[in-house]
Amino acid sequence: MPPVFQSRAVKAAALVGSGFSSFTRTRRAAEATILTFHGLCEDAGSPDILDWTLHLPVEVFRSVCAMLASDYRVVSLADLIAAQNNQLSLPDNSVVITFDDGYESNFKLAYPILRRFNLPATIFVATGFLDGVDMLWFQRVDLALGRTRKETLEWKINGRKLRLYLGTREQRQQSLMQLMPELKELPDADLLDEVDRLERALEVHPPTLVDLPAPMRPMSWDMAREMADSGLIEIGGHTHTHPILSRCDSMTMRAEISTCRNRILAELGDLPASFAYPNGGEGDYTRETMLLVREAGFKCACSTINGRVGTEAPMFQLPRYGSPESVWEAEATVSGAFETLKEWRRSCLKAMSLI
Ligand SMILES: [Zn+2]
């Protein structure tokens, strides 16, 4: 486990164990929190995938859900939107659960747990991924680096020359971490060509639906329909092919958003109400993106910028927190303990004129 996670885990355990999270839970009860998950897994760390950060062990998810069901009020994103429009008031300590991309594990592993605790959730799907046609580009990169027989690769990207070491699993993981930020910088028009070129250079075939490792598989539309029909799960939009929207030209951006909306409407019979920007950080979507999402009929959109949701949250860039790695981290997040600590740190530094 990298030191950064260890220190976050230790900090979370201290904030919960000391009672600080109980204090912030009461003090910040009026703020809602939105959590972002991706996939779940039963065999974290198995060698067929290099980057496991998008696939949370199912037992961690179960314990997070048990904690939320007991100490918090999990509400739907629709309720949060209604509260922002003053149509209802949210209970104290509201939490919204969301998932990005549309993994099969959301249906097979998360849905039974959500049903057991009766917790609503929103799943933002990349519709081309569910169609089984457009593999997620970052999964292709992970598999290409993981499956190649090459031991090194010289790679030119963004005017830089990288030497990627691929001899051991650790080296492959490091190479993936080196390459991903570079790929995310590319204009969308060049990204898939670059991934094709990388697969050719590494002498691996692009993955197909049947040879994707289980945690990487998309859910089927039947699975999405069954969950949507239950009333517990909302299916939202996450583009069609999962590009970083700010790297797209206007026409592509519009097409990605409208194709996604139309595929969900065609498959599920209802217009999706909510959207999440791929990658979702600052600079990953623009003012134009927000306008296009609104024009396409979505009622809100989520970023991945951390923050809590107050009474006047920006509806087309709702803040979210990333997937907690443990139940303590989940509690330190939803209670506002992490955020309070961050605010105190910022005001201390400000007082000391360091920022
Ligand atoms: Zn995504």
PDB file of C-alpha atoms in Angstrom, residues 64-284:
ATOM      1  CA  VAL A  64     -19.491   1.220   4.669  1.00  0.00           C
ATOM      2  CA  CYS A  65     -23.153   0.589   3.797  1.00  0.00           C
ATOM      3  CA  ALA A  66     -23.843  -0.862   7.269  1.00  0.00           C
ATOM      4  CA  MET A  67     -22.292   2.235   8.875  1.00  0.00           C
ATOM      5  CA  LEU A  68     -24.239   4.611   6.610  1.00  0.00           C
ATOM      6  CA  ALA A  69     -27.527   2.758   7.202  1.00  0.00           C
ATOM      7  CA  SER A  70     -27.039   2.939  10.956  1.00  0.00           C
ATOM      8  CA  ASP A  71     -25.624   6.449  11.510  1.00  0.00           C
ATOM      9  CA  TYR A  72     -26.519   8.499   8.406  1.00  0.00           C
ATOM     10  CA  ARG A  73     -29.458   9.033   6.070  1.00  0.00           C
ATOM     11  CA  VAL A  74     -28.742   7.793   2.572  1.00  0.00           C
ATOM     12  CA  VAL A  75     -30.937   9.736   0.138  1.00  0.00           C
ATOM     13  CA  SER A  76     -31.277   9.612  -3.643  1.00  0.00           C
ATOM     14  CA  LEU A  77     -29.698  12.185  -5.907  1.00  0.00           C
ATOM     15  CA  ALA A  78     -33.273  13.043  -6.987  1.00  0.00           C
ATOM     16  CA  ASP A  79     -34.071  14.000  -3.375  1.00  0.00           C
ATOM     17  CA  LEU A  80     -30.948  16.136  -3.223  1.00  0.00           C
ATOM     18  CA  ILE A  81     -31.999  17.936  -6.437  1.00  0.00           C
ATOM     19  CA  ALA A  82     -35.529  18.445  -5.039  1.00  0.00           C
ATOM     20  CA  ALA A  83     -34.053  19.890  -1.844  1.00  0.00           C
ATOM     21  CA  GLN A  84     -31.908  22.310  -3.852  1.00  0.00           C
ATOM     22  CA  ASN A  85     -35.099  23.431  -5.633  1.00  0.00           C
ATOM     23  CA  ASN A  86     -36.809  23.863  -2.233  1.00  0.00           C
ATOM     24  CA  GLN A  87     -39.298  21.100  -2.982  1.00  0.00           C
ATOM     25  CA  LEU A  88     -38.359  19.106   0.108  1.00  0.00           C
ATOM     26  CA  SER A  89     -35.965  19.346   2.984  1.00  0.00           C
ATOM     27  CA  LEU A  90     -33.217  16.784   3.401  1.00  0.00           C
ATOM     28  CA  PRO A  91     -32.760  14.978   6.704  1.00  0.00           C
ATOM     29  CA  ASP A  92     -29.656  15.771   8.750  1.00  0.00           C
ATOM     30  CA  ASN A  93     -26.491  13.887   7.784  1.00  0.00           C
ATOM     31  CA  SER A  94     -27.685  13.049   4.276  1.00  0.00           C
ATOM     32  CA  VAL A  95     -25.376  10.981   2.083  1.00  0.00           C
ATOM     33  CA  VAL A  96     -25.763  10.187  -1.628  1.00  0.00           C
ATOM     34  CA  ILE A  97     -24.124   7.043  -3.052  1.00  0.00           C
ATOM     35  CA  THR A  98     -22.947   7.146  -6.681  1.00  0.00           C
ATOM     36  CA  PHE A  99     -21.004   4.810  -8.971  1.00  0.00           C
ATOM     37  CA  ASP A 100     -19.199   5.793 -12.187  1.00  0.00           C
ATOM     38  CA  ASP A 101     -18.738   3.912 -15.492  1.00  0.00           C
ATOM     39  CA  GLY A 102     -21.304   1.066 -15.225  1.00  0.00           C
ATOM     40  CA  TYR A 103     -19.444  -2.048 -14.092  1.00  0.00           C
ATOM     41  CA  GLU A 104     -21.111  -5.452 -13.919  1.00  0.00           C
ATOM     42  CA  SER A 105     -19.995  -5.614 -10.281  1.00  0.00           C
ATOM     43  CA  ASN A 106     -22.411  -2.777  -9.495  1.00  0.00           C
ATOM     44  CA  PHE A 107     -25.206  -5.225 -10.296  1.00  0.00           C
ATOM     45  CA  LYS A 108     -23.653  -8.458  -9.044  1.00  0.00           C
ATOM     46  CA  LEU A 109     -21.972  -7.238  -5.852  1.00  0.00           C
ATOM     47  CA  ALA A 110     -23.231  -3.755  -4.902  1.00  0.00           C
ATOM     48  CA  TYR A 111     -26.933  -4.050  -5.754  1.00  0.00           C
ATOM     49  CA  PRO A 112     -27.670  -6.964  -3.338  1.00  0.00           C
ATOM     50  CA  ILE A 113     -26.014  -4.978  -0.513  1.00  0.00           C
ATOM     51  CA  LEU A 114     -27.888  -1.779  -1.389  1.00  0.00           C
ATOM     52  CA  ARG A 115     -31.154  -3.752  -1.448  1.00  0.00           C
ATOM     53  CA  ARG A 116     -30.399  -5.407   1.876  1.00  0.00           C
ATOM     54  CA  PHE A 117     -29.891  -2.034   3.576  1.00  0.00           C
ATOM     55  CA  ASN A 118     -32.511  -0.317   1.378  1.00  0.00           C
ATOM     56  CA  LEU A 119     -30.047   2.358   0.263  1.00  0.00           C
ATOM     57  CA  PRO A 120     -30.739   4.291  -2.971  1.00  0.00           C
ATOM     58  CA  ALA A 121     -27.862   4.983  -5.379  1.00  0.00           C
ATOM     59  CA  THR A 122     -27.127   6.505  -8.778  1.00  0.00           C
ATOM     60  CA  ILE A 123     -25.006   4.675 -11.358  1.00  0.00           C
ATOM     61  CA  PHE A 124     -23.493   6.911 -14.061  1.00  0.00           C
ATOM     62  CA  VAL A 125     -22.958   4.781 -17.159  1.00  0.00           C
ATOM     63  CA  ALA A 126     -20.724   5.216 -20.204  1.00  0.00           C
ATOM     64  CA  THR A 127     -23.268   3.936 -22.725  1.00  0.00           C
ATOM     65  CA  GLY A 128     -20.781   2.655 -25.339  1.00  0.00           C
ATOM     66  CA  PHE A 129     -19.221   0.523 -22.570  1.00  0.00           C
ATOM     67  CA  LEU A 130     -22.633  -1.008 -21.764  1.00  0.00           C
ATOM     68  CA  ASP A 131     -23.225  -1.570 -25.485  1.00  0.00           C
ATOM     69  CA  GLY A 132     -20.118  -3.775 -25.363  1.00  0.00           C
ATOM     70  CA  VAL A 133     -18.612  -1.850 -28.268  1.00  0.00           C
ATOM     71  CA  ASP A 134     -16.396   0.829 -26.749  1.00  0.00           C
ATOM     72  CA  MET A 135     -13.960  -0.594 -24.220  1.00  0.00           C
ATOM     73  CA  LEU A 136     -12.892   2.005 -21.663  1.00  0.00           C
ATOM     74  CA  TRP A 137      -9.593   3.391 -22.948  1.00  0.00           C
ATOM     75  CA  PHE A 138      -7.885   3.380 -19.540  1.00  0.00           C
ATOM     76  CA  GLN A 139      -8.707  -0.319 -19.127  1.00  0.00           C
ATOM     77  CA  ARG A 140      -7.072  -1.000 -22.505  1.00  0.00           C
ATOM     78  CA  VAL A 141      -3.897   0.751 -21.325  1.00  0.00           C
ATOM     79  CA  ASP A 142      -3.874  -1.219 -18.044  1.00  0.00           C
ATOM     80  CA  LEU A 143      -4.309  -4.524 -19.886  1.00  0.00           C
ATOM     81  CA  ALA A 144      -1.753  -3.672 -22.601  1.00  0.00           C
ATOM     82  CA  LEU A 145       0.939  -2.937 -19.998  1.00  0.00           C
ATOM     83  CA  GLY A 146      -0.101  -5.956 -17.928  1.00  0.00           C
ATOM     84  CA  ARG A 147      -0.257  -8.461 -20.790  1.00  0.00           C
ATOM     85  CA  THR A 148       2.729  -7.496 -22.947  1.00  0.00           C
ATOM     86  CA  ARG A 149       5.780  -9.751 -23.172  1.00  0.00           C
ATOM     87  CA  LYS A 150       8.026  -6.703 -23.694  1.00  0.00           C
ATOM     88  CA  GLU A 151      10.336  -5.749 -20.848  1.00  0.00           C
ATOM     89  CA  THR A 152      10.884  -2.087 -21.773  1.00  0.00           C
ATOM     90  CA  LEU A 153       9.369   0.454 -24.129  1.00  0.00           C
ATOM     91  CA  GLU A 154      10.608   3.848 -25.319  1.00  0.00           C
ATOM     92  CA  TRP A 155       7.554   6.049 -25.750  1.00  0.00           C
ATOM     93  CA  LYS A 156       7.278   9.600 -27.073  1.00  0.00           C
ATOM     94  CA  ILE A 157       4.256  11.515 -25.866  1.00  0.00           C
ATOM     95  CA  ASN A 158       3.470  15.231 -25.455  1.00  0.00           C
ATOM     96  CA  GLY A 159       6.994  16.060 -26.657  1.00  0.00           C
ATOM     97  CA  ARG A 160       8.524  13.921 -23.916  1.00  0.00           C
ATOM     98  CA  LYS A 161      10.419  10.674 -24.159  1.00  0.00           C
ATOM     99  CA  LEU A 162       9.442   8.080 -21.542  1.00  0.00           C
ATOM    100  CA  ARG A 163      11.298   4.879 -20.848  1.00  0.00           C
ATOM    101  CA  LEU A 164       8.745   2.417 -19.530  1.00  0.00           C
ATOM    102  CA  TYR A 165      10.078  -0.563 -17.569  1.00  0.00           C
ATOM    103  CA  LEU A 166       7.890  -3.648 -17.776  1.00  0.00           C
ATOM    104  CA  GLY A 167      10.026  -6.410 -16.301  1.00  0.00           C
ATOM    105  CA  THR A 168       8.108  -6.901 -13.045  1.00  0.00           C
ATOM    106  CA  ARG A 169       4.519  -6.278 -11.956  1.00  0.00           C
ATOM    107  CA  GLU A 170       5.679  -3.330  -9.800  1.00  0.00           C
ATOM    108  CA  GLN A 171       7.489  -1.813 -12.794  1.00  0.00           C
ATOM    109  CA  ARG A 172       4.362  -2.244 -14.934  1.00  0.00           C
ATOM    110  CA  GLN A 173       2.286  -0.489 -12.257  1.00  0.00           C
ATOM    111  CA  GLN A 174       4.795   2.350 -12.125  1.00  0.00           C
ATOM    112  CA  SER A 175       4.831   2.629 -15.910  1.00  0.00           C
ATOM    113  CA  LEU A 176       1.034   2.831 -15.882  1.00  0.00           C
ATOM    114  CA  MET A 177       1.176   5.671 -13.333  1.00  0.00           C
ATOM    115  CA  GLN A 178       3.747   7.446 -15.514  1.00  0.00           C
ATOM    116  CA  LEU A 179       1.740   7.059 -18.700  1.00  0.00           C
ATOM    117  CA  MET A 180      -1.816   7.832 -17.541  1.00  0.00           C
ATOM    118  CA  PRO A 181      -1.366  11.565 -16.766  1.00  0.00           C
ATOM    119  CA  GLU A 182       0.314  12.002 -20.172  1.00  0.00           C
ATOM    120  CA  LEU A 183      -2.557  10.247 -21.967  1.00  0.00           C
ATOM    121  CA  LYS A 184      -5.121  12.356 -20.118  1.00  0.00           C
ATOM    122  CA  GLU A 185      -3.443  15.490 -21.505  1.00  0.00           C
ATOM    123  CA  LEU A 186      -3.941  14.459 -25.145  1.00  0.00           C
ATOM    124  CA  PRO A 187      -6.660  16.009 -27.309  1.00  0.00           C
ATOM    125  CA  ASP A 188      -9.535  13.532 -27.497  1.00  0.00           C
ATOM    126  CA  ALA A 189      -9.111  13.233 -31.273  1.00  0.00           C
ATOM    127  CA  ASP A 190      -5.640  11.714 -30.705  1.00  0.00           C
ATOM    128  CA  LEU A 191      -6.298   9.597 -27.625  1.00  0.00           C
ATOM    129  CA  LEU A 192      -7.717   6.415 -29.144  1.00  0.00           C
ATOM    130  CA  ASP A 193      -5.089   6.442 -31.936  1.00  0.00           C
ATOM    131  CA  GLU A 194      -2.420   6.691 -29.250  1.00  0.00           C
ATOM    132  CA  VAL A 195      -3.916   3.728 -27.368  1.00  0.00           C
ATOM    133  CA  ASP A 196      -4.056   1.720 -30.653  1.00  0.00           C
ATOM    134  CA  ARG A 197      -0.411   2.614 -31.313  1.00  0.00           C
ATOM    135  CA  LEU A 198       0.576   1.595 -27.779  1.00  0.00           C
ATOM    136  CA  GLU A 199      -1.151  -1.802 -28.116  1.00  0.00           C
ATOM    137  CA  ARG A 200       0.653  -2.391 -31.423  1.00  0.00           C
ATOM    138  CA  ALA A 201       4.023  -1.394 -29.937  1.00  0.00           C
ATOM    139  CA  LEU A 202       3.440  -3.701 -26.962  1.00  0.00           C
ATOM    140  CA  GLU A 203       2.287  -6.477 -29.336  1.00  0.00           C
ATOM    141  CA  VAL A 204      -1.037  -7.108 -27.599  1.00  0.00           C
ATOM    142  CA  HIS A 205      -4.541  -7.324 -29.043  1.00  0.00           C
ATOM    143  CA  PRO A 206      -7.183  -4.822 -27.949  1.00  0.00           C
ATOM    144  CA  PRO A 207      -9.317  -6.561 -25.287  1.00  0.00           C
ATOM    145  CA  THR A 208     -12.776  -7.812 -26.188  1.00  0.00           C
ATOM    146  CA  LEU A 209     -15.748  -8.152 -23.892  1.00  0.00           C
ATOM    147  CA  VAL A 210     -15.070 -11.858 -23.313  1.00  0.00           C
ATOM    148  CA  ASP A 211     -11.446 -11.510 -22.249  1.00  0.00           C
ATOM    149  CA  LEU A 212     -11.896  -8.602 -19.837  1.00  0.00           C
ATOM    150  CA  PRO A 213     -11.047  -9.600 -16.240  1.00  0.00           C
ATOM    151  CA  ALA A 214     -14.278  -9.862 -14.204  1.00  0.00           C
ATOM    152  CA  PRO A 215     -13.966  -6.517 -12.312  1.00  0.00           C
ATOM    153  CA  MET A 216     -13.511  -4.623 -15.603  1.00  0.00           C
ATOM    154  CA  ARG A 217     -16.683  -5.974 -17.269  1.00  0.00           C
ATOM    155  CA  PRO A 218     -19.603  -3.656 -18.022  1.00  0.00           C
ATOM    156  CA  MET A 219     -23.111  -4.410 -16.802  1.00  0.00           C
ATOM    157  CA  SER A 220     -25.619  -5.370 -19.485  1.00  0.00           C
ATOM    158  CA  TRP A 221     -28.590  -3.195 -20.319  1.00  0.00           C
ATOM    159  CA  ASP A 222     -30.823  -5.920 -18.795  1.00  0.00           C
ATOM    160  CA  MET A 223     -28.984  -5.460 -15.495  1.00  0.00           C
ATOM    161  CA  ALA A 224     -29.361  -1.665 -15.727  1.00  0.00           C
ATOM    162  CA  ARG A 225     -33.077  -2.085 -16.507  1.00  0.00           C
ATOM    163  CA  GLU A 226     -33.669  -4.440 -13.601  1.00  0.00           C
ATOM    164  CA  MET A 227     -32.013  -2.018 -11.170  1.00  0.00           C
ATOM    165  CA  ALA A 228     -33.812   1.040 -12.594  1.00  0.00           C
ATOM    166  CA  ASP A 229     -37.165  -0.798 -12.440  1.00  0.00           C
ATOM    167  CA  SER A 230     -36.627  -1.519  -8.745  1.00  0.00           C
ATOM    168  CA  GLY A 231     -36.939   2.200  -8.007  1.00  0.00           C
ATOM    169  CA  LEU A 232     -33.896   1.995  -5.725  1.00  0.00           C
ATOM    170  CA  ILE A 233     -31.290   2.699  -8.408  1.00  0.00           C
ATOM    171  CA  GLU A 234     -31.133   5.647 -10.796  1.00  0.00           C
ATOM    172  CA  ILE A 235     -29.159   5.294 -14.031  1.00  0.00           C
ATOM    173  CA  GLY A 236     -27.413   8.565 -14.965  1.00  0.00           C
ATOM    174  CA  GLY A 237     -25.188   9.602 -17.879  1.00  0.00           C
ATOM    175  CA  HIS A 238     -21.383   9.486 -18.072  1.00  0.00           C
ATOM    176  CA  THR A 239     -20.903  10.132 -21.854  1.00  0.00           C
ATOM    177  CA  HIS A 240     -20.830   7.434 -24.545  1.00  0.00           C
ATOM    178  CA  THR A 241     -17.104   6.575 -24.833  1.00  0.00           C
ATOM    179  CA  HIS A 242     -15.738   8.174 -21.636  1.00  0.00           C
ATOM    180  CA  PRO A 243     -13.562  10.965 -23.082  1.00  0.00           C
ATOM    181  CA  ILE A 244     -12.361  13.821 -20.885  1.00  0.00           C
ATOM    182  CA  LEU A 245     -14.878  16.340 -22.193  1.00  0.00           C
ATOM    183  CA  SER A 246     -12.629  19.406 -22.034  1.00  0.00           C
ATOM    184  CA  ARG A 247     -10.263  17.643 -24.485  1.00  0.00           C
ATOM    185  CA  CYS A 248     -13.088  17.271 -27.058  1.00  0.00           C
ATOM    186  CA  ASP A 249     -14.086  19.767 -29.759  1.00  0.00           C
ATOM    187  CA  SER A 250     -17.619  21.202 -29.439  1.00  0.00           C
ATOM    188  CA  MET A 251     -19.187  18.790 -31.909  1.00  0.00           C
ATOM    189  CA  THR A 252     -17.746  15.708 -30.214  1.00  0.00           C
ATOM    190  CA  MET A 253     -18.648  17.016 -26.771  1.00  0.00           C
ATOM    191  CA  ARG A 254     -22.257  17.553 -27.847  1.00  0.00           C
ATOM    192  CA  ALA A 255     -22.405  14.115 -29.518  1.00  0.00           C
ATOM    193  CA  GLU A 256     -20.942  12.337 -26.459  1.00  0.00           C
ATOM    194  CA  ILE A 257     -23.563  13.907 -24.188  1.00  0.00           C
ATOM    195  CA  SER A 258     -26.567  13.466 -26.494  1.00  0.00           C
ATOM    196  CA  THR A 259     -25.689   9.903 -27.595  1.00  0.00           C
ATOM    197  CA  CYS A 260     -25.386   8.931 -23.950  1.00  0.00           C
ATOM    198  CA  ARG A 261     -28.774  10.488 -23.144  1.00  0.00           C
ATOM    199  CA  ASN A 262     -30.416   8.860 -26.198  1.00  0.00           C
ATOM    200  CA  ARG A 263     -29.024   5.379 -25.479  1.00  0.00           C
ATOM    201  CA  ILE A 264     -30.290   5.515 -21.880  1.00  0.00           C
ATOM    202  CA  LEU A 265     -33.697   6.740 -23.066  1.00  0.00           C
ATOM    203  CA  ALA A 266     -33.890   4.003 -25.725  1.00  0.00           C
ATOM    204  CA  GLU A 267     -32.887   1.217 -23.323  1.00  0.00           C
ATOM    205  CA  LEU A 268     -34.646   2.271 -20.135  1.00  0.00           C
ATOM    206  CA  GLY A 269     -37.578   4.299 -21.473  1.00  0.00           C
ATOM    207  CA  ASP A 270     -36.876   7.405 -19.377  1.00  0.00           C
ATOM    208  CA  LEU A 271     -34.702  10.448 -19.869  1.00  0.00           C
ATOM    209  CA  PRO A 272     -31.770  10.332 -17.436  1.00  0.00           C
ATOM    210  CA  ALA A 273     -31.855  13.162 -14.882  1.00  0.00           C
ATOM    211  CA  SER A 274     -28.245  13.294 -13.765  1.00  0.00           C
ATOM    212  CA  PHE A 275     -24.782  13.259 -15.317  1.00  0.00           C
ATOM    213  CA  ALA A 276     -21.203  12.831 -14.126  1.00  0.00           C
ATOM    214  CA  TYR A 277     -18.191  14.248 -15.982  1.00  0.00           C
ATOM    215  CA  PRO A 278     -15.530  11.616 -16.838  1.00  0.00           C
ATOM    216  CA  ASN A 279     -12.442  12.145 -14.691  1.00  0.00           C
ATOM    217  CA  GLY A 280     -14.442  15.052 -13.256  1.00  0.00           C
ATOM    218  CA  GLY A 281     -11.632  17.195 -11.860  1.00  0.00           C
ATOM    219  CA  GLU A 282     -11.013  20.884 -12.406  1.00  0.00           C
ATOM    220  CA  GLY A 283     -10.118  21.357 -16.046  1.00  0.00           C
ATOM    221  CA  ASP A 284     -11.845  18.132 -17.143  1.00  0.00           C
TER     222      ASP A 284
END
